[in-house]
Amino acid sequence: MKSKLLSAFILISQIVSATEIIPKPVTRNETEYSFVIDELTSLVYEYGLCDAAAYLLEYVPLRRYSVIPDGTNAVVLKTDGNMAAEEYALNVGTDGVTITGGSYGGVFNGMQTFLQMLPPKIYSKHCRLPLQIKCGDIADKPKFDYRGFSLDVARTWIPADKVKRYIDLLAYHKINKLHFHLTDDEGWRIELKSHPEFAKTGGFRGGDSPVHPRYDKFDEKWGGYYTQEELRSIVEYARVRNIEVIPEIDMPGHSKALGAIRHDILCGYTPDTSISNGLDIRNVWCAAKESNYALIDDIIREVSGIFTSEYIHIGGDEVNMEQWRKCPDCQRLKREKGLANEKQIEDYFIARVTEILARYGKKPAVWNEAIEGGKLPKTSRVHGWQSIRHCKQSTDKGYPTIVMPGEYFYFDMKQSDGEFGHNWAAIFDAKKVLSFDFDKYGFTDAQRKCVAGLEASFFSEIYIAHSPEKSDYLDYMLFPRLCSFSEVAWSDVKRDWDEFYKMLKDSHYDRMQAMGISFRLSTPKVEYADGIMSASVDDGSTLHYTDERTGKTFVYGKPFVCDAPTRIVFHSEYGTARSRDIGSKEYYAEQKPATTVTTSMPCSEKNPIANAAKYSNSIARTTRAAHRGDWIRYDFAEPVSCREIKAQTGHIHLYRCLFLDGHVEISYDGDKFVRAAELHNGGAVIRPEKPVKSVRIVADGNSDAEDNVVIQSLKIK
Ligand code: TNX
């Protein structure tokens, strides 16, 4: 008691302000009192909540008890069978804290809310007592039982300890499913005792591996895989954090890595192992070979023994039907089984795999394309990814549907134009994620009943080019978009963006800092008028600017005179959080001078050479690969004064359709050309000294990566 008074005294000068909780609880009320957690506060919990208690002790160093003493000066964890599984009540009185949950998951959710009510430093796990917490009551439960996140570890290898770090970050945001995308064209990440070569070879690409790089790290052998022991430890780590891990073996398409090791799984086996760094459709399991189903049995048997989830995701997306159309065995199967088309071959394949799953007590989850054949059993869980329309179609057909349209929930999409990432679904930031709303898309009650939950995701094909060994890029792509996602997946109480953003800045930025997240800050406002450059932020972060000509960076204090022929790039920082780079358009616009583009190679009708003169996203494609001496030439209508010209062949978001070996020449008069730079990965930057009339990219060797070349517009600054 003496110590209790003492700690109350120490804290007397501190005002405990209520922190905002994310996701927002259903109901919350507060009193003006507070409770002090000190060295004498004990943790009291039911026997079945041992793991939850141990988890809490990592963050809050309480004394540990397992039976309820008199209930005062204690944090009590208990369950109440009358509550829904993940529901919880959190009551903070002047004599203690009680967290009551419908099950382990409910208690865990309550604990996360409790942690958010404590100072952010508790996330460092080195927090010392005493700690003060506002008294009040929270009653809360999730909108969806399935609040998922899918992580693609096949395209870019993410080691187990890093996966566990993300499991922690998901748990802080009450996400309860991890959809683990473990296999794809670019990698096989699961150790199988029955087929050790799948992971030992398929986990690595580049170098002497038969698996070829497609997006980056072209020259090194790079990758990894999880041992079964590591996978089990991930499953267990996630379980303690109320997260179920759902493994995905992506079949029958997206299987190029495995096909590179086991050619016999592919259609019409030919020993065609020729290298393709780019688009390669030899990635579909043959549906007609009985030996394939025996192999799938081996895989599912082992995977079932590792993962405790009742579901295994078996893929079903983007299957290249052409392979089956060309395969005599698949065509025979089609006739024999009376299948109407290739889509029904996919149905047949999935039905066979579903039978295998059932043998091991598992159910299938599939991507939305798998419903197209019309025969997918209704017990399959469908992940709608292509669009909201596809999600609706799946609910219309009565499938339990995980709603994850790319345009809202694919966090590999860019967050604004000019940033990195994909853009096939949309370009969006946390504000759009928060705006996701079934009403807006007219989901009927019947359709809503089939929505099993929401899922956000990160596909990693271009992550490989962004220092995957550091957390900056992935953190930046995920946060705060994942914060918005956690709100829409959990909470029925609508917060608009202004309120949500204020909560982020006032409460959650500091928490994310303490969680060690290098999240993305909003874009600074940069203005240039009357020769004065000025910039501002709305979130208390520190502004920096870099002079691109000198490469020097300064902290921004106040508006400054700016007339140098350079680009000034601003960004803001808050601890390890960072905004995108942004310059003032008025001050240094990208130039788009009138250009004529010609080439020595024949071009496709669909992507004509004229596209390359447009300075838009449209590209030109040739109809063959480049040979030594081939050229692409850009002639400007008028000589162009500029600081830099970037010439690029190929396209990172497509395939390696580039000049593998070549150089760039410039001409000041449109007649005489001088060699200006060597190509690296199909591109080069030149910094001309005088106004330029023409640019020419010349191939010095053959481009055998692909059977066509992508020609882009020049980028001129
Ligand atoms: C679509 S998600 C895919 C992935 C890509 C992703 C990139 C799905 C079923 N297919 O293979 O990685 O887009 O955003």
XYZ file of C-alpha atoms and ligand atoms in Angstrom:
731
model
C 0.000 0.000 0.000
C 2.876 2.282 0.873
C 4.360 1.738 -2.533
C 0.978 2.305 -4.170
C 0.800 5.768 -2.551
C 4.342 6.474 -3.585
C 3.725 5.642 -7.210
C 0.543 7.675 -7.183
C 2.637 10.538 -5.893
C 5.255 10.152 -8.593
C 2.585 10.290 -11.235
C 0.616 13.105 -9.670
C 2.097 15.749 -11.910
C 1.414 13.758 -15.072
C -1.917 14.193 -16.723
C -3.257 10.949 -18.092
C -4.918 11.808 -21.291
C -7.170 9.281 -22.928
C -5.555 7.753 -25.979
C -7.564 6.932 -29.045
C -7.891 3.246 -29.800
C -7.481 1.712 -33.241
C -9.618 -0.014 -34.412
C -12.320 2.018 -32.754
C -14.207 0.088 -30.047
C -17.967 -0.273 -30.200
C -18.557 1.577 -26.920
C -16.223 3.334 -24.578
C -16.746 5.552 -21.575
C -14.242 7.143 -19.296
C -14.177 8.642 -15.846
C -11.821 11.260 -14.501
C -10.080 8.698 -12.292
C -7.096 6.633 -13.102
C -5.478 3.436 -11.960
C -1.786 3.072 -11.289
C -0.068 -0.165 -12.212
C 2.905 -0.596 -9.896
C 5.252 -3.262 -8.590
C 2.534 -4.678 -6.389
C -0.033 -5.040 -9.148
C -0.460 -8.676 -9.970
C -1.568 -10.443 -13.094
C -4.337 -12.908 -12.428
C -5.577 -15.269 -15.099
C -7.481 -18.434 -15.799
C -5.502 -21.550 -16.486
C -6.373 -21.581 -20.199
C -5.032 -18.053 -20.605
C -1.428 -18.862 -19.687
C -0.096 -17.896 -23.113
C -2.030 -14.637 -23.153
C -0.663 -13.833 -19.715
C 2.903 -14.606 -20.770
C 2.429 -12.362 -23.808
C 1.180 -9.502 -21.665
C 4.095 -9.858 -19.262
C 6.506 -9.249 -22.128
C 5.102 -5.747 -22.421
C 3.988 -4.921 -18.885
C 6.264 -6.318 -16.155
C 3.570 -7.353 -13.676
C 3.851 -9.879 -10.876
C 2.395 -13.161 -11.983
C -0.394 -15.076 -10.228
C -2.586 -17.723 -11.659
C -5.499 -17.778 -9.267
C -7.771 -14.909 -8.413
C -6.859 -13.520 -4.968
C -9.120 -10.740 -3.772
C -9.176 -9.027 -7.177
C -7.752 -5.699 -6.051
C -4.643 -4.056 -7.458
C -4.659 -6.652 -10.198
C -4.985 -7.061 -13.911
C -7.433 -9.909 -14.313
C -7.813 -11.976 -17.493
C -10.883 -14.184 -17.735
C -13.355 -15.707 -20.152
C -17.125 -15.594 -20.255
C -18.881 -18.277 -22.286
C -21.848 -15.961 -22.919
C -19.789 -13.649 -25.080
C -18.989 -14.151 -28.763
C -15.573 -15.742 -29.271
C -13.682 -12.576 -30.080
C -15.783 -10.176 -28.060
C -14.299 -8.587 -24.955
C -15.026 -6.181 -22.130
C -12.279 -4.067 -20.620
C -13.029 -2.500 -17.271
C -10.554 -0.223 -15.576
C -11.518 0.775 -12.045
C -9.507 2.538 -9.362
C -8.606 -0.838 -7.886
C -7.706 -2.790 -10.993
C -8.254 -3.861 -14.563
C -10.453 -6.707 -15.772
C -10.330 -8.063 -19.295
C -13.125 -10.500 -20.054
C -13.256 -12.271 -23.410
C -15.544 -14.763 -25.090
C -12.507 -16.992 -25.617
C -8.727 -16.746 -25.769
C -9.107 -14.526 -28.860
C -11.497 -12.162 -27.106
C -9.138 -11.791 -24.152
C -6.245 -11.202 -26.544
C -8.203 -8.466 -28.333
C -8.959 -6.862 -24.966
C -5.263 -6.994 -24.101
C -4.404 -5.136 -27.297
C -6.842 -2.384 -26.366
C -5.342 -2.331 -22.868
C -1.830 -1.947 -24.333
C -3.003 0.964 -26.458
C -4.290 2.723 -23.316
C -0.805 2.625 -21.798
C 2.046 4.919 -22.848
C 3.492 4.005 -26.301
C 6.827 3.028 -24.775
C 5.316 -0.249 -23.553
C 5.799 -1.523 -27.131
C 9.539 -1.309 -26.586
C 9.167 -4.175 -24.055
C 11.508 -2.290 -21.728
C 8.909 -0.268 -19.956
C 9.219 0.282 -16.218
C 6.452 0.606 -13.643
C 4.545 2.550 -12.464
C 2.151 3.178 -15.329
C -1.057 5.081 -15.193
C -4.242 4.237 -17.061
C -7.564 6.069 -17.339
C -10.527 4.404 -15.654
C -13.517 3.485 -17.770
C -15.282 0.688 -19.598
C -15.004 -0.629 -23.101
C -17.325 -3.175 -24.700
C -16.152 -4.318 -28.070
C -16.446 -6.989 -30.738
C -15.329 -7.355 -34.336
C -17.474 -6.764 -37.370
C -15.800 -9.668 -39.211
C -14.493 -12.958 -37.832
C -11.971 -13.024 -40.649
C -9.628 -10.039 -40.667
C -6.780 -11.185 -42.810
C -3.519 -10.147 -44.289
C -1.745 -12.069 -47.008
C 1.977 -11.985 -47.409
C 3.742 -13.153 -50.545
C 7.025 -14.681 -49.443
C 7.413 -16.563 -52.740
C 8.427 -13.672 -54.975
C 10.644 -12.025 -52.392
C 12.103 -14.184 -49.670
C 11.205 -13.002 -46.177
C 12.974 -14.915 -43.383
C 11.061 -16.367 -40.412
C 12.095 -13.753 -37.844
C 10.869 -10.995 -40.122
C 7.576 -12.813 -40.666
C 7.219 -12.995 -36.884
C 7.831 -9.273 -36.644
C 4.926 -8.691 -39.037
C 2.787 -11.125 -37.043
C 3.382 -8.876 -34.049
C 2.438 -5.781 -36.011
C -0.725 -7.479 -37.294
C -1.655 -8.583 -33.785
C -1.341 -5.008 -32.492
C -4.012 -4.131 -35.054
C -6.349 -7.039 -34.207
C -5.796 -8.807 -37.526
C -6.418 -12.497 -36.952
C -5.486 -14.394 -40.149
C -2.211 -14.614 -41.998
C -2.656 -15.931 -45.518
C 0.837 -17.170 -46.261
C 1.565 -17.179 -50.019
C 4.339 -19.768 -49.929
C 4.756 -20.822 -53.544
C 4.691 -19.087 -56.889
C 6.498 -18.841 -60.201
C 9.540 -17.359 -58.525
C 9.973 -19.562 -55.491
C 9.034 -22.586 -53.389
C 9.446 -21.848 -49.680
C 8.282 -24.957 -47.780
C 10.595 -27.749 -46.784
C 9.065 -31.093 -47.700
C 10.667 -34.177 -46.200
C 9.326 -36.303 -49.065
C 10.738 -33.943 -51.732
C 13.597 -31.973 -50.188
C 14.724 -30.625 -53.575
C 11.565 -28.503 -53.919
C 12.792 -26.067 -51.284
C 16.529 -26.661 -51.541
C 16.467 -25.784 -55.220
C 13.161 -23.950 -55.619
C 13.852 -21.605 -52.725
C 16.666 -19.933 -54.640
C 16.796 -18.252 -57.995
C 19.508 -16.786 -60.143
C 23.052 -18.061 -60.489
C 23.011 -21.755 -61.319
C 19.439 -22.289 -60.075
C 16.942 -23.564 -62.651
C 14.556 -20.919 -61.247
C 15.151 -17.675 -63.064
C 14.955 -14.131 -61.736
C 12.247 -12.011 -63.237
C 12.234 -8.655 -61.474
C 15.595 -8.062 -59.839
C 18.712 -9.622 -58.331
C 19.400 -10.936 -61.809
C 22.982 -11.897 -61.259
C 23.049 -13.529 -57.839
C 21.679 -16.753 -56.436
C 19.269 -15.441 -53.841
C 16.454 -16.680 -51.637
C 15.645 -19.103 -48.856
C 13.013 -21.436 -47.489
C 11.435 -22.322 -44.173
C 12.238 -25.607 -42.507
C 9.221 -27.433 -41.121
C 10.424 -26.570 -37.650
C 10.480 -22.875 -38.543
C 7.008 -23.088 -40.051
C 5.678 -24.753 -36.914
C 7.244 -22.054 -34.819
C 5.588 -19.399 -37.001
C 2.218 -21.134 -36.580
C 2.703 -21.294 -32.811
C 3.946 -17.711 -32.581
C 0.862 -16.598 -34.503
C -1.499 -18.738 -32.410
C -0.376 -17.053 -29.210
C -1.150 -13.748 -30.949
C -4.650 -14.861 -31.987
C -3.592 -15.289 -35.604
C -4.370 -18.350 -37.696
C -1.883 -19.055 -40.465
C -3.468 -20.253 -43.712
C -0.842 -21.654 -46.084
C -1.185 -21.254 -49.823
C 0.178 -23.652 -52.401
C -0.657 -21.827 -55.614
C -1.819 -24.380 -58.213
C -2.407 -25.296 -61.025
C -0.921 -22.040 -62.431
C 1.831 -19.951 -60.837
C 3.967 -23.075 -60.573
C 6.970 -22.163 -62.675
C 9.486 -22.603 -59.858
C 8.275 -26.128 -59.202
C 8.025 -26.849 -62.921
C 11.670 -25.837 -63.276
C 12.602 -28.609 -60.853
C 9.975 -31.164 -61.826
C 9.319 -30.745 -65.560
C 7.073 -33.787 -65.386
C 4.295 -31.871 -63.594
C 3.803 -29.715 -66.698
C 1.720 -30.549 -69.733
C 3.109 -32.598 -72.625
C 6.451 -33.100 -70.995
C 9.312 -32.063 -73.175
C 12.741 -31.506 -71.729
C 12.368 -27.845 -72.691
C 14.350 -26.136 -69.975
C 15.478 -23.163 -72.018
C 16.053 -20.065 -69.968
C 13.391 -17.413 -69.838
C 13.903 -14.460 -67.578
C 10.535 -13.111 -68.512
C 7.016 -14.217 -69.300
C 6.985 -17.970 -69.227
C 3.721 -19.799 -69.493
C 5.247 -23.176 -68.781
C 3.833 -22.919 -65.280
C 0.639 -24.983 -65.265
C 0.262 -28.425 -63.720
C -1.035 -30.957 -66.217
C -4.544 -31.943 -65.126
C -4.445 -35.336 -66.826
C -1.443 -36.974 -65.185
C -2.340 -39.293 -62.314
C 1.225 -38.967 -61.048
C 0.514 -35.274 -60.393
C -2.274 -36.085 -57.954
C 0.018 -38.486 -56.138
C 2.585 -35.709 -55.848
C -0.065 -33.260 -54.621
C -1.037 -35.840 -52.016
C 2.565 -35.827 -50.777
C 2.524 -32.037 -50.585
C -0.858 -31.715 -48.885
C -0.043 -34.496 -46.417
C 3.035 -32.669 -45.210
C 1.510 -29.192 -45.308
C -1.511 -30.462 -43.325
C 0.818 -31.736 -40.666
C 2.483 -28.363 -40.249
C -0.430 -25.926 -40.330
C -3.327 -26.175 -37.920
C -5.763 -24.127 -40.015
C -8.779 -26.004 -41.310
C -8.139 -24.352 -44.687
C -5.366 -24.669 -47.204
C -5.416 -22.121 -50.003
C -4.812 -23.981 -53.255
C -4.671 -21.040 -55.666
C -6.666 -21.355 -58.865
C -5.755 -17.924 -60.223
C -4.450 -16.862 -63.617
C -4.278 -20.340 -65.100
C -2.958 -20.281 -68.634
C -5.655 -22.330 -70.352
C -3.588 -22.357 -73.533
C -1.342 -25.010 -72.002
C -4.303 -27.319 -71.469
C -5.694 -26.498 -74.915
C -2.419 -27.628 -76.471
C -2.010 -30.699 -74.277
C -3.330 -33.907 -75.906
C -3.670 -35.548 -72.498
C -5.767 -32.715 -71.086
C -7.901 -32.704 -74.223
C -8.468 -36.447 -73.866
C -9.419 -35.896 -70.215
C -11.857 -33.214 -71.295
C -13.563 -35.615 -73.710
C -13.602 -38.558 -71.336
C -15.024 -36.594 -68.429
C -17.468 -34.622 -70.593
C -15.944 -31.286 -69.578
C -17.330 -28.382 -71.588
C -14.189 -26.270 -71.714
C -10.796 -25.634 -70.135
C -12.386 -23.806 -67.189
C -13.999 -27.116 -66.344
C -10.611 -28.781 -66.516
C -9.704 -26.381 -63.719
C -12.860 -27.461 -61.864
C -11.784 -31.059 -62.292
C -8.285 -30.299 -61.017
C -9.627 -28.432 -57.995
C -12.149 -31.184 -57.260
C -9.314 -33.724 -57.247
C -7.218 -31.538 -54.929
C -10.268 -30.965 -52.715
C -10.604 -34.750 -52.339
C -6.981 -34.912 -51.263
C -7.519 -32.073 -48.791
C -10.507 -33.896 -47.315
C -8.316 -36.937 -46.731
C -6.264 -34.793 -44.364
C -9.230 -33.019 -42.796
C -8.774 -29.769 -44.717
C -10.993 -27.519 -46.834
C -9.992 -25.496 -49.901
C -9.686 -21.748 -50.235
C -9.273 -20.498 -53.810
C -8.879 -17.295 -55.836
C -11.995 -15.964 -57.544
C -11.198 -17.337 -61.032
C -11.867 -20.813 -59.675
C -15.634 -20.180 -59.610
C -15.786 -19.541 -63.350
C -16.110 -23.179 -64.434
C -19.302 -23.429 -62.386
C -18.567 -26.650 -60.523
C -16.615 -25.484 -57.489
C -18.176 -26.976 -54.337
C -19.979 -24.406 -52.184
C -17.899 -25.278 -49.170
C -14.839 -23.707 -50.778
C -13.844 -20.309 -49.481
C -13.321 -17.819 -52.285
C -10.895 -14.895 -52.168
C -12.208 -12.101 -54.412
C -9.208 -10.134 -55.579
C -9.705 -8.901 -59.120
C -12.389 -6.318 -58.395
C -15.436 -5.613 -56.281
C -17.564 -7.042 -59.089
C -15.738 -10.365 -58.738
C -16.348 -10.356 -54.979
C -20.029 -9.742 -55.594
C -20.235 -12.545 -58.147
C -18.784 -14.932 -55.609
C -21.311 -13.901 -52.931
C -24.097 -14.191 -55.516
C -23.142 -17.782 -56.101
C -23.274 -18.357 -52.351
C -19.583 -18.903 -51.641
C -18.185 -17.756 -48.311
C -16.172 -14.882 -49.717
C -13.094 -13.073 -48.507
C -13.346 -9.567 -49.924
C -9.928 -8.260 -50.950
C -10.279 -6.149 -54.115
C -6.912 -4.935 -55.337
C -8.130 -1.376 -55.700
C -8.617 -1.066 -51.909
C -6.532 -3.715 -50.238
C -3.463 -4.563 -52.344
C -0.711 -2.760 -50.557
C 1.799 -3.477 -53.308
C -0.007 -0.690 -55.215
C 1.596 2.750 -55.301
C 0.350 5.251 -52.737
C 0.571 8.212 -55.090
C 1.668 8.829 -58.620
C 5.434 9.065 -58.727
C 5.973 6.598 -55.886
C 7.032 3.010 -56.271
C 4.688 0.067 -56.538
C 2.220 -1.533 -58.915
C -0.707 0.382 -60.322
C -2.794 -2.258 -62.106
C -5.603 -2.060 -59.560
C -5.347 1.565 -58.421
C -3.060 4.132 -56.844
C -4.227 4.739 -53.301
C -3.239 5.629 -49.778
C -4.633 5.030 -46.286
C -7.502 7.457 -46.863
C -9.001 5.324 -49.624
C -8.594 2.128 -47.605
C -10.617 3.709 -44.809
C -13.370 4.644 -47.249
C -14.127 1.016 -48.180
C -17.862 0.572 -47.806
C -20.226 -2.218 -48.860
C -23.085 0.308 -49.099
C -21.284 2.273 -51.753
C -21.241 -0.831 -53.956
C -24.824 -1.826 -53.253
C -24.179 -5.198 -51.601
C -27.571 -6.698 -50.773
C -28.267 -8.405 -47.452
C -27.977 -11.789 -49.148
C -24.615 -10.853 -50.626
C -23.398 -9.491 -47.301
C -24.295 -12.725 -45.546
C -21.769 -14.489 -47.742
C -18.951 -12.091 -46.883
C -16.739 -14.118 -44.576
C -14.315 -11.284 -44.007
C -11.823 -8.852 -45.434
C -8.189 -9.298 -46.348
C -5.376 -6.922 -47.152
C -2.320 -8.169 -48.969
C 1.177 -7.550 -50.124
C 2.435 -9.255 -53.282
C 6.145 -9.018 -53.522
C 7.408 -9.315 -57.075
C 8.782 -5.782 -57.120
C 9.705 -5.734 -53.448
C 12.827 -7.676 -54.390
C 14.240 -4.501 -55.959
C 13.836 -2.499 -52.712
C 16.367 -3.800 -50.185
C 14.283 -6.625 -48.763
C 16.816 -7.035 -45.988
C 15.603 -3.749 -44.460
C 12.127 -3.074 -43.100
C 11.757 0.405 -44.630
C 10.045 -0.479 -47.891
C 7.592 -3.058 -46.624
C 6.719 -1.003 -43.547
C 6.233 2.022 -45.784
C 3.911 0.129 -48.110
C 1.888 -1.375 -45.254
C 1.517 1.437 -42.744
C -0.680 3.371 -42.205
C -2.752 1.570 -44.885
C -2.977 -1.433 -42.585
C -4.241 0.836 -39.783
C -7.138 1.902 -42.001
C -7.711 -1.728 -42.944
C -7.857 -2.802 -39.328
C -10.517 -0.156 -38.733
C -12.747 -1.244 -41.648
C -12.355 -4.940 -40.883
C -13.098 -4.576 -37.186
C -15.247 -1.610 -36.521
C -18.820 -0.854 -37.439
C -18.430 2.632 -35.997
C -17.541 4.861 -38.917
C -14.756 7.380 -38.429
C -14.288 9.731 -41.337
C -10.803 10.411 -42.631
C -10.357 13.700 -40.739
C -11.177 12.075 -37.433
C -9.124 8.999 -38.239
C -6.119 11.004 -39.420
C -6.238 13.122 -36.266
C -6.267 9.910 -34.222
C -3.291 8.621 -36.209
C -1.295 11.786 -35.584
C -2.328 12.281 -31.947
C -2.107 8.707 -30.754
C -0.972 6.151 -33.253
C 2.110 7.774 -34.804
C 3.903 7.566 -31.464
C 2.715 4.025 -30.947
C 3.939 2.977 -34.393
C 7.257 4.623 -33.600
C 7.511 2.578 -30.430
C 6.477 -0.536 -32.376
C 9.488 0.152 -34.589
C 7.475 0.743 -37.774
C 8.989 2.904 -40.534
C 5.588 4.067 -41.712
C 4.654 6.463 -44.494
C 3.908 10.070 -43.625
C 1.573 12.237 -45.689
C 3.112 14.120 -48.575
C 4.454 17.593 -47.690
C 2.967 20.562 -49.491
C 5.582 22.304 -51.616
C 5.038 25.666 -53.266
C 7.081 27.818 -55.553
C 5.988 31.384 -56.240
C 7.807 34.628 -57.016
C 11.177 32.950 -56.762
C 10.490 31.651 -53.244
C 10.337 27.959 -52.362
C 8.248 27.027 -49.350
C 6.987 23.786 -47.846
C 4.792 22.623 -45.003
C 3.526 19.492 -43.247
C 0.374 18.931 -41.211
C 1.639 16.259 -38.849
C 4.490 17.753 -36.835
C 7.142 15.879 -38.783
C 10.466 17.486 -39.739
C 10.916 18.727 -43.280
C 14.128 18.112 -45.191
C 15.132 19.095 -48.667
C 17.790 17.879 -51.036
C 19.425 19.806 -53.827
C 19.587 17.160 -56.562
C 22.542 18.829 -58.233
C 24.801 18.713 -55.182
C 23.096 15.798 -53.437
C 23.208 17.766 -50.173
C 20.309 17.557 -47.732
C 19.223 20.278 -45.283
C 16.593 20.615 -42.597
C 13.972 23.059 -43.803
C 13.498 26.093 -41.570
C 11.728 28.755 -43.573
C 10.934 29.736 -47.172
C 14.025 30.441 -49.257
C 14.956 32.112 -52.503
C 15.507 29.563 -55.211
C 16.781 30.196 -58.690
C 19.431 27.548 -59.301
C 18.953 25.179 -62.272
C 18.361 22.164 -60.095
C 15.528 20.230 -58.610
C 14.800 20.687 -54.909
C 13.246 17.563 -53.440
C 11.463 17.675 -50.092
C 10.533 14.907 -47.719
C 9.527 14.786 -44.084
C 10.645 12.519 -41.263
C 9.234 11.520 -37.920
C 11.593 9.136 -36.195
C 11.973 6.338 -38.733
C 8.752 7.311 -40.537
C 9.144 9.091 -43.829
C 7.087 10.787 -46.506
C 7.612 10.368 -50.222
C 9.986 12.700 -52.056
C 8.259 15.639 -53.617
C 9.431 18.613 -55.637
C 7.567 21.662 -56.781
C 6.034 21.144 -60.228
C 6.109 24.873 -60.901
C 9.815 24.991 -60.233
C 11.077 21.957 -62.034
C 8.654 20.219 -64.323
C 9.480 17.117 -66.313
C 9.886 18.096 -69.975
C 7.887 16.472 -72.725
C 9.248 17.888 -75.991
C 7.729 16.818 -79.311
C 9.598 13.653 -80.360
C 9.605 11.235 -83.242
C 10.586 7.677 -82.395
C 11.871 5.185 -84.948
C 13.499 1.780 -84.662
C 15.305 -0.795 -86.753
C 12.965 -3.495 -85.359
C 9.423 -4.348 -86.549
C 6.734 -3.199 -84.076
C 3.463 -4.745 -82.964
C 0.164 -3.329 -84.187
C -1.307 -3.338 -80.699
C 1.612 -1.430 -79.166
C 2.880 0.685 -82.075
C 6.092 2.668 -82.072
C 4.104 5.947 -81.926
C 3.263 5.103 -78.288
C 6.866 5.715 -77.321
C 6.586 9.364 -78.335
C 3.597 10.017 -76.077
C 5.178 10.433 -72.614
C 2.295 8.446 -71.144
C 2.185 5.016 -69.584
C 1.611 3.434 -72.973
C 4.512 1.462 -74.337
C 5.628 0.259 -77.728
C 6.566 -3.369 -78.357
C 8.577 -4.903 -81.111
C 7.656 -8.284 -82.545
C 11.088 -9.789 -82.065
C 14.035 -9.655 -79.710
C 16.925 -7.251 -80.365
C 19.986 -8.321 -82.338
C 23.395 -6.739 -82.238
C 23.231 -3.383 -84.065
C 19.477 -2.819 -83.576
C 18.595 0.729 -82.546
C 15.823 2.888 -81.162
C 16.047 6.540 -82.103
C 14.374 9.620 -80.574
C 14.483 12.880 -82.594
C 13.285 16.083 -80.946
C 11.456 18.675 -83.052
C 13.660 21.367 -81.488
C 16.962 20.946 -79.608
C 16.207 20.338 -75.926
C 18.060 21.957 -73.011
C 17.858 19.719 -70.008
C 19.669 18.434 -66.958
C 19.186 14.748 -67.582
C 17.680 12.253 -70.009
C 16.768 8.753 -68.914
C 16.492 6.144 -71.647
C 15.011 2.770 -70.743
C 14.135 -0.376 -72.634
C 11.949 -3.067 -71.082
C 9.566 -2.469 -68.209
C 9.873 -3.549 -64.591
C 6.165 -4.234 -64.250
C 6.116 -6.365 -67.347
C 8.840 -8.729 -68.354
C 12.451 -8.434 -69.251
C 11.848 -7.224 -72.772
C 14.979 -5.150 -72.947
C 18.330 -4.557 -74.551
C 20.471 -6.782 -72.376
C 23.642 -5.342 -73.746
C 23.962 -1.926 -75.366
C 24.716 1.771 -75.081
C 23.160 5.202 -75.562
C 24.374 7.817 -78.014
C 23.409 11.482 -78.266
C 23.567 13.946 -81.101
C 23.578 17.729 -80.840
C 22.798 18.210 -84.536
C 20.678 15.157 -85.355
C 23.456 13.841 -87.553
C 26.660 13.103 -85.691
C 26.229 10.761 -82.700
C 28.586 10.295 -79.738
C 28.551 7.427 -77.266
C 27.205 8.811 -73.951
C 26.463 5.893 -71.580
C 26.423 2.099 -71.268
C 23.113 0.338 -70.602
C 22.571 -1.268 -67.224
C 19.426 -3.422 -66.907
C 18.297 -1.989 -70.222
C 18.577 1.685 -69.267
C 20.945 4.597 -68.748
C 20.931 8.224 -67.649
C 22.787 10.877 -69.637
C 23.573 14.424 -68.540
C 24.107 16.463 -71.710
C 26.235 19.583 -71.750
C 24.413 21.307 -74.613
C 20.901 21.217 -76.125
C 20.231 17.759 -77.563
C 18.640 17.037 -80.929
C 18.568 13.204 -80.948
C 19.103 10.175 -78.722
C 19.815 6.654 -79.929
C 19.826 3.378 -77.975
C 21.970 0.766 -79.677
C 22.114 -2.982 -78.980
C 25.641 -4.360 -78.674
C 24.498 -7.937 -78.223
C 21.452 -10.116 -78.696
C 18.542 -9.900 -76.246
C 17.519 -13.450 -75.621
C 15.564 -12.745 -72.411
C 12.316 -12.336 -74.298
C 10.950 -12.528 -77.806
C 10.124 -8.833 -77.987
C 11.477 -5.502 -76.791
C 9.515 -2.861 -74.887
C 10.263 0.692 -76.001
C 9.445 3.482 -73.581
C 9.288 7.268 -73.795
C 12.368 9.157 -72.660
C 12.274 10.794 -69.236
C 13.655 14.304 -69.539
C 14.306 16.675 -66.636
C -2.222 -10.405 -58.985
S -3.413 -11.927 -56.272
C -1.830 -11.662 -58.620
C -0.459 -11.874 -58.119
C 0.380 -10.656 -58.308
C -0.401 -9.425 -57.909
C 0.359 -8.138 -57.981
C -3.475 -12.907 -57.459
C -4.401 -13.995 -57.343
N -2.695 -12.715 -58.541
O 0.105 -13.010 -58.728
O 1.483 -10.786 -57.507
O -1.522 -9.303 -58.727
O -0.373 -7.084 -57.442
